[in-house]
PDB file of C-alpha atoms and ligand atoms in Angstrom:
ATOM      1  CA  MET A   1      -8.848  28.043  12.533  1.00 72.00           C
ATOM      2  CA  GLU A   2     -10.363  24.452  13.360  1.00 88.00           C
ATOM      3  CA  ALA A   3      -9.753  21.011  12.329  1.00 96.00           C
ATOM      4  CA  ILE A   4     -10.780  19.750   8.778  1.00 98.00           C
ATOM      5  CA  VAL A   5     -11.635  15.924   9.327  1.00 98.00           C
ATOM      6  CA  LEU A   6     -11.058  13.973   5.979  1.00 99.00           C
ATOM      7  CA  ILE A   7     -13.676  10.780   6.068  1.00 99.00           C
ATOM      8  CA  GLY A   8     -14.321   7.931   3.547  1.00 98.00           C
ATOM      9  CA  PHE A   9     -13.457   4.583   2.754  1.00 98.00           C
ATOM     10  CA  MET A  10      -9.846   2.657   2.480  1.00 98.00           C
ATOM     11  CA  GLY A  11      -8.641   4.222  -1.030  1.00 97.00           C
ATOM     12  CA  ALA A  12     -10.684   7.283  -1.202  1.00 98.00           C
ATOM     13  CA  GLY A  13      -7.488   9.201  -1.186  1.00 98.00           C
ATOM     14  CA  LYS A  14      -7.536  10.275   2.965  1.00 98.00           C
ATOM     15  CA  THR A  15      -3.931  10.285   3.126  1.00 98.00           C
ATOM     16  CA  THR A  16      -2.706  12.203  -0.133  1.00 98.00           C
ATOM     17  CA  ILE A  17      -5.678  14.936  -0.079  1.00 98.00           C
ATOM     18  CA  SER A  18      -4.370  15.669   3.561  1.00 98.00           C
ATOM     19  CA  ARG A  19      -0.947  16.157   2.541  1.00 98.00           C
ATOM     20  CA  GLU A  20      -1.800  18.398  -0.513  1.00 98.00           C
ATOM     21  CA  LEU A  21      -4.747  20.064   1.858  1.00 98.00           C
ATOM     22  CA  ALA A  22      -2.273  21.180   4.277  1.00 98.00           C
ATOM     23  CA  LYS A  23       0.406  22.267   2.419  1.00 98.00           C
ATOM     24  CA  ALA A  24      -2.177  24.497   0.709  1.00 97.00           C
ATOM     25  CA  LEU A  25      -3.445  25.795   3.637  1.00 97.00           C
ATOM     26  CA  ASP A  26      -0.298  26.321   5.930  1.00 96.00           C
ATOM     27  CA  TYR A  27      -1.755  23.448   8.360  1.00 96.00           C
ATOM     28  CA  GLN A  28      -0.679  20.552  10.438  1.00 96.00           C
ATOM     29  CA  ARG A  29      -1.739  17.501   9.544  1.00 98.00           C
ATOM     30  CA  VAL A  30      -2.381  14.282  11.444  1.00 98.00           C
ATOM     31  CA  ASP A  31      -2.819  10.853   9.681  1.00 98.00           C
ATOM     32  CA  MET A  32      -4.306   8.863  12.342  1.00 98.00           C
ATOM     33  CA  ASP A  33      -3.248   5.236  10.858  1.00 98.00           C
ATOM     34  CA  ASP A  34       0.437   6.432  10.914  1.00 97.00           C
ATOM     35  CA  VAL A  35      -0.109   7.851  14.661  1.00 98.00           C
ATOM     36  CA  LEU A  36      -1.629   4.715  15.659  1.00 98.00           C
ATOM     37  CA  VAL A  37       1.004   2.845  14.135  1.00 98.00           C
ATOM     38  CA  ASP A  38       3.477   4.404  15.985  1.00 98.00           C
ATOM     39  CA  ARG A  39       1.500   4.250  19.015  1.00 98.00           C
ATOM     40  CA  ILE A  40       0.686   0.350  18.848  1.00 98.00           C
ATOM     41  CA  GLY A  41       2.502  -1.145  15.849  1.00 97.00           C
ATOM     42  CA  PRO A  42       1.369  -1.987  12.469  1.00 96.00           C
ATOM     43  CA  ILE A  43      -2.580  -2.113  12.034  1.00 97.00           C
ATOM     44  CA  ASN A  44      -2.814  -5.745  10.828  1.00 96.00           C
ATOM     45  CA  VAL A  45      -0.420  -7.437  13.370  1.00 97.00           C
ATOM     46  CA  TYR A  46      -2.646  -5.505  16.163  1.00 98.00           C
ATOM     47  CA  PHE A  47      -6.132  -6.743  14.860  1.00 97.00           C
ATOM     48  CA  GLU A  48      -4.742 -10.188  15.021  1.00 97.00           C
ATOM     49  CA  GLU A  49      -3.314 -10.345  18.146  1.00 98.00           C
ATOM     50  CA  HIS A  50      -5.878  -7.769  20.206  1.00 98.00           C
ATOM     51  CA  GLY A  51      -9.082  -7.712  17.881  1.00 98.00           C
ATOM     52  CA  GLU A  52     -11.096  -4.633  16.253  1.00 98.00           C
ATOM     53  CA  PRO A  53     -12.730  -3.713  19.060  1.00 98.00           C
ATOM     54  CA  SER A  54      -9.489  -2.888  20.987  1.00 98.00           C
ATOM     55  CA  PHE A  55      -8.064  -0.999  17.897  1.00 98.00           C
ATOM     56  CA  ARG A  56     -11.644   1.308  17.501  1.00 98.00           C
ATOM     57  CA  VAL A  57     -10.455   2.256  21.374  1.00 98.00           C
ATOM     58  CA  HIS A  58      -7.150   3.737  20.397  1.00 98.00           C
ATOM     59  CA  GLU A  59      -8.554   5.025  17.696  1.00 98.00           C
ATOM     60  CA  THR A  60     -11.421   7.002  19.452  1.00 98.00           C
ATOM     61  CA  ASN A  61      -8.729   8.081  21.763  1.00 98.00           C
ATOM     62  CA  LEU A  62      -6.642   9.753  18.994  1.00 98.00           C
ATOM     63  CA  LEU A  63      -9.660  11.075  17.559  1.00 98.00           C
ATOM     64  CA  LYS A  64     -10.337  13.305  20.723  1.00 97.00           C
ATOM     65  CA  GLU A  65      -6.739  14.852  20.385  1.00 97.00           C
ATOM     66  CA  ALA A  66      -6.321  15.398  17.193  1.00 97.00           C
ATOM     67  CA  VAL A  67      -9.910  17.534  16.849  1.00 97.00           C
ATOM     68  CA  GLN A  68      -8.482  20.098  19.448  1.00 94.00           C
ATOM     69  CA  GLN A  69      -5.686  21.079  16.703  1.00 91.00           C
ATOM     70  CA  ALA A  70      -6.453  23.357  13.771  1.00 91.00           C
ATOM     71  CA  SER A  71      -5.057  20.426  11.494  1.00 97.00           C
ATOM     72  CA  VAL A  72      -6.475  18.569   8.156  1.00 98.00           C
ATOM     73  CA  ILE A  73      -7.148  14.938   9.930  1.00 98.00           C
ATOM     74  CA  ALA A  74      -6.703  11.685   8.094  1.00 98.00           C
ATOM     75  CA  THR A  75      -9.179   9.559   9.548  1.00 98.00           C
ATOM     76  CA  GLY A  76      -9.544   5.578   8.955  1.00 98.00           C
ATOM     77  CA  GLY A  77     -12.065   4.065   6.880  1.00 98.00           C
ATOM     78  CA  GLY A  78     -13.960   2.922   9.750  1.00 98.00           C
ATOM     79  CA  VAL A  79     -13.675   5.717  12.154  1.00 98.00           C
ATOM     80  CA  ILE A  80     -17.086   6.423  11.136  1.00 98.00           C
ATOM     81  CA  MET A  81     -18.628   3.142  12.830  1.00 97.00           C
ATOM     82  CA  GLN A  82     -18.663   4.111  16.692  1.00 98.00           C
ATOM     83  CA  LYS A  83     -21.270   6.026  18.249  1.00 98.00           C
ATOM     84  CA  GLU A  84     -18.657   7.983  20.168  1.00 98.00           C
ATOM     85  CA  ASN A  85     -16.638   8.986  17.260  1.00 98.00           C
ATOM     86  CA  GLN A  86     -20.007  10.207  15.602  1.00 98.00           C
ATOM     87  CA  GLU A  87     -20.737  12.036  18.387  1.00 98.00           C
ATOM     88  CA  ILE A  88     -17.368  13.902  18.267  1.00 98.00           C
ATOM     89  CA  LEU A  89     -18.088  14.339  14.428  1.00 98.00           C
ATOM     90  CA  ALA A  90     -20.968  15.686  14.861  1.00 97.00           C
ATOM     91  CA  ASP A  91     -20.433  19.522  14.887  1.00 96.00           C
ATOM     92  CA  LYS A  92     -16.972  19.582  13.246  1.00 97.00           C
ATOM     93  CA  THR A  93     -15.676  20.222   9.458  1.00 98.00           C
ATOM     94  CA  VAL A  94     -16.256  17.024   7.689  1.00 98.00           C
ATOM     95  CA  VAL A  95     -15.322  16.255   4.302  1.00 98.00           C
ATOM     96  CA  TYR A  96     -16.534  13.230   2.709  1.00 98.00           C
ATOM     97  CA  LEU A  97     -14.101  11.935   0.167  1.00 98.00           C
ATOM     98  CA  LYS A  98     -16.734  10.006  -1.997  1.00 98.00           C
ATOM     99  CA  THR A  99     -15.409   7.536  -4.588  1.00 98.00           C
ATOM    100  CA  ASP A 100     -16.948   4.991  -6.746  1.00 98.00           C
ATOM    101  CA  PRO A 101     -16.710   1.441  -5.326  1.00 98.00           C
ATOM    102  CA  ASP A 102     -15.031   0.370  -8.473  1.00 98.00           C
ATOM    103  CA  VAL A 103     -12.527   2.446  -8.241  1.00 98.00           C
ATOM    104  CA  LEU A 104     -11.883   1.936  -4.138  1.00 98.00           C
ATOM    105  CA  VAL A 105     -11.242  -1.910  -4.869  1.00 98.00           C
ATOM    106  CA  GLU A 106      -9.061  -1.124  -7.556  1.00 97.00           C
ATOM    107  CA  ARG A 107      -6.762   1.288  -5.241  1.00 97.00           C
ATOM    108  CA  ILE A 108      -6.741  -0.863  -2.571  1.00 97.00           C
ATOM    109  CA  ARG A 109      -6.091  -3.864  -4.743  1.00 96.00           C
ATOM    110  CA  GLN A 110      -2.992  -1.140  -6.078  1.00 95.00           C
ATOM    111  CA  ASP A 111      -1.557  -0.379  -2.764  1.00 93.00           C
ATOM    112  CA  LYS A 112       1.061  -2.500  -1.572  1.00 90.00           C
ATOM    113  CA  GLU A 113       2.086  -0.668   1.292  1.00 88.00           C
ATOM    114  CA  ASN A 114      -1.058  -0.652   3.280  1.00 89.00           C
ATOM    115  CA  ILE A 115      -1.914  -4.308   4.469  1.00 90.00           C
ATOM    116  CA  ARG A 116      -5.561  -3.393   6.029  1.00 95.00           C
ATOM    117  CA  PRO A 117      -7.087  -5.750   7.739  1.00 96.00           C
ATOM    118  CA  ASN A 118     -10.562  -5.361   6.893  1.00 97.00           C
ATOM    119  CA  ALA A 119      -9.720  -5.884   3.021  1.00 97.00           C
ATOM    120  CA  ALA A 120      -6.861  -7.913   3.006  1.00 93.00           C
ATOM    121  CA  ASN A 121      -9.134 -11.373   3.032  1.00 92.00           C
ATOM    122  CA  LYS A 122     -12.260  -9.857   1.071  1.00 97.00           C
ATOM    123  CA  ASN A 123     -12.995 -10.376  -2.428  1.00 97.00           C
ATOM    124  CA  ASP A 124     -14.198  -7.724  -4.693  1.00 98.00           C
ATOM    125  CA  GLY A 125     -17.587  -7.974  -3.618  1.00 98.00           C
ATOM    126  CA  GLU A 126     -17.179  -8.472   0.112  1.00 98.00           C
ATOM    127  CA  ILE A 127     -15.518  -5.260   0.320  1.00 98.00           C
ATOM    128  CA  LYS A 128     -17.870  -3.044  -1.801  1.00 98.00           C
ATOM    129  CA  HIS A 129     -20.612  -4.688   0.679  1.00 98.00           C
ATOM    130  CA  LEU A 130     -18.760  -3.459   3.468  1.00 98.00           C
ATOM    131  CA  PHE A 131     -18.525  -0.043   1.760  1.00 98.00           C
ATOM    132  CA  PHE A 132     -22.371   0.188   1.233  1.00 98.00           C
ATOM    133  CA  SER A 133     -23.151  -1.111   4.972  1.00 98.00           C
ATOM    134  CA  ARG A 134     -20.934   2.265   6.046  1.00 98.00           C
ATOM    135  CA  GLU A 135     -21.922   4.586   3.121  1.00 98.00           C
ATOM    136  CA  ASN A 136     -25.094   5.983   4.838  1.00 98.00           C
ATOM    137  CA  PHE A 137     -22.517   7.100   7.866  1.00 98.00           C
ATOM    138  CA  TYR A 138     -20.283   8.964   5.606  1.00 98.00           C
ATOM    139  CA  GLU A 139     -23.305  10.519   4.083  1.00 98.00           C
ATOM    140  CA  LYS A 140     -24.458  11.899   7.111  1.00 98.00           C
ATOM    141  CA  LEU A 141     -21.689  13.252   9.081  1.00 98.00           C
ATOM    142  CA  ALA A 142     -20.439  14.856   6.166  1.00 98.00           C
ATOM    143  CA  LYS A 143     -20.805  18.889   5.942  1.00 98.00           C
ATOM    144  CA  VAL A 144     -19.024  18.594   2.351  1.00 98.00           C
ATOM    145  CA  THR A 145     -18.819  16.013  -0.022  1.00 98.00           C
ATOM    146  CA  VAL A 146     -16.261  15.852  -2.747  1.00 98.00           C
ATOM    147  CA  ASP A 147     -15.921  13.195  -5.307  1.00 98.00           C
ATOM    148  CA  THR A 148     -12.497  11.625  -5.495  1.00 98.00           C
ATOM    149  CA  SER A 149     -12.866   9.171  -8.349  1.00 98.00           C
ATOM    150  CA  HIS A 150     -11.448  10.184 -11.411  1.00 95.00           C
ATOM    151  CA  ARG A 151      -9.828  13.406 -10.401  1.00 97.00           C
ATOM    152  CA  THR A 152      -6.284  14.773  -9.705  1.00 98.00           C
ATOM    153  CA  PRO A 153      -5.506  16.132  -5.719  1.00 98.00           C
ATOM    154  CA  GLU A 154      -5.022  19.686  -6.966  1.00 98.00           C
ATOM    155  CA  ASP A 155      -8.988  19.575  -8.276  1.00 98.00           C
ATOM    156  CA  ILE A 156     -10.146  17.733  -5.227  1.00 98.00           C
ATOM    157  CA  VAL A 157      -8.345  20.423  -2.964  1.00 98.00           C
ATOM    158  CA  ALA A 158      -9.467  23.425  -4.971  1.00 98.00           C
ATOM    159  CA  GLU A 159     -13.082  21.876  -4.156  1.00 98.00           C
ATOM    160  CA  ILE A 160     -12.555  21.226  -0.787  1.00 98.00           C
ATOM    161  CA  ARG A 161     -11.600  24.865  -0.144  1.00 98.00           C
ATOM    162  CA  GLU A 162     -14.434  26.287  -2.154  1.00 98.00           C
ATOM    163  CA  LYS A 163     -16.716  24.085  -0.603  1.00 98.00           C
ATOM    164  CA  VAL A 164     -15.341  24.469   3.114  1.00 97.00           C
ATOM    165  CA  GLY A 165     -14.626  28.088   2.892  1.00 97.00           C
ATOM    166  CA  VAL A 166     -10.889  28.015   3.720  1.00 96.00           C
TER     167      VAL A 166
HETATM  168  C1  S3P B 201     -10.123   0.516   8.113  1.00 52.75           C
HETATM  169  C2  S3P B 201      -9.289   1.619   7.569  1.00 52.75           C
HETATM  170  C3  S3P B 201      -8.097   1.744   7.769  1.00 52.75           C
HETATM  171  C4  S3P B 201      -7.258   1.288   9.204  1.00 52.75           C
HETATM  172  C5  S3P B 201      -7.492   0.143   9.446  1.00 52.75           C
HETATM  173  C6  S3P B 201      -9.343  -0.181   9.546  1.00 52.75           C
HETATM  174  C7  S3P B 201     -11.249   0.398   7.937  1.00 52.75           C
HETATM  175  O1  S3P B 201      -7.719   3.212   7.138  1.00 52.75           O
HETATM  176  O2  S3P B 201      -7.859   2.548   9.556  1.00 52.75           O
HETATM  177  O3  S3P B 201      -7.496  -0.880   8.799  1.00 52.75           O
HETATM  178  O4  S3P B 201     -12.079  -0.808   8.845  1.00 52.75           O
HETATM  179  O5  S3P B 201     -12.069   0.613   7.263  1.00 52.75           O
HETATM  180  P1  S3P B 201      -7.686   3.583   5.562  1.00 52.75           P
HETATM  181  O6  S3P B 201      -8.866   4.163   5.341  1.00 52.75           O
HETATM  182  O7  S3P B 201      -6.750   4.841   5.718  1.00 52.75           O
HETATM  183  O8  S3P B 201      -7.018   2.265   4.954  1.00 52.75           O
END
């Protein structure tokens, strides 16, 4: 039993799918953004006061801890950009939740709970641009890719289980 790491852009469904998958497998769940909020406070405030590079250090430290346990890990959308994280994830069971960019923008706009510093001040085109600049990293790190654009969590979880073999 090893960690299953969900990657994907903001709005891909990492939190929702991690809940359903962890429940189905009876695994522990680590939602990296939630743990980081416990450690450093609201992410948007932290970005403003300390900057993104400092946030990324906390994120990498947490990723190192999280992958030690047999758990389903919901990462933050930017986790794939750091070289150290890429190295950590290279031999892990990484599942890319792939989502149509228009759907991503729609979900990010609808989400009133999370204030995402890398989306809040961007227009739709800029958000998509950020997605396209990261897409290759998601694709390269993925062992398994599952589309989440217009599907139910049950469907998505079933496809992950089939492809990962859990
Ligand atoms: C970020 C995504 C967020 C969070 C932080 C930075 C990003 O996570 O880690 O706001 O740069 O894409 P979600 O993908 O869960 O929104």
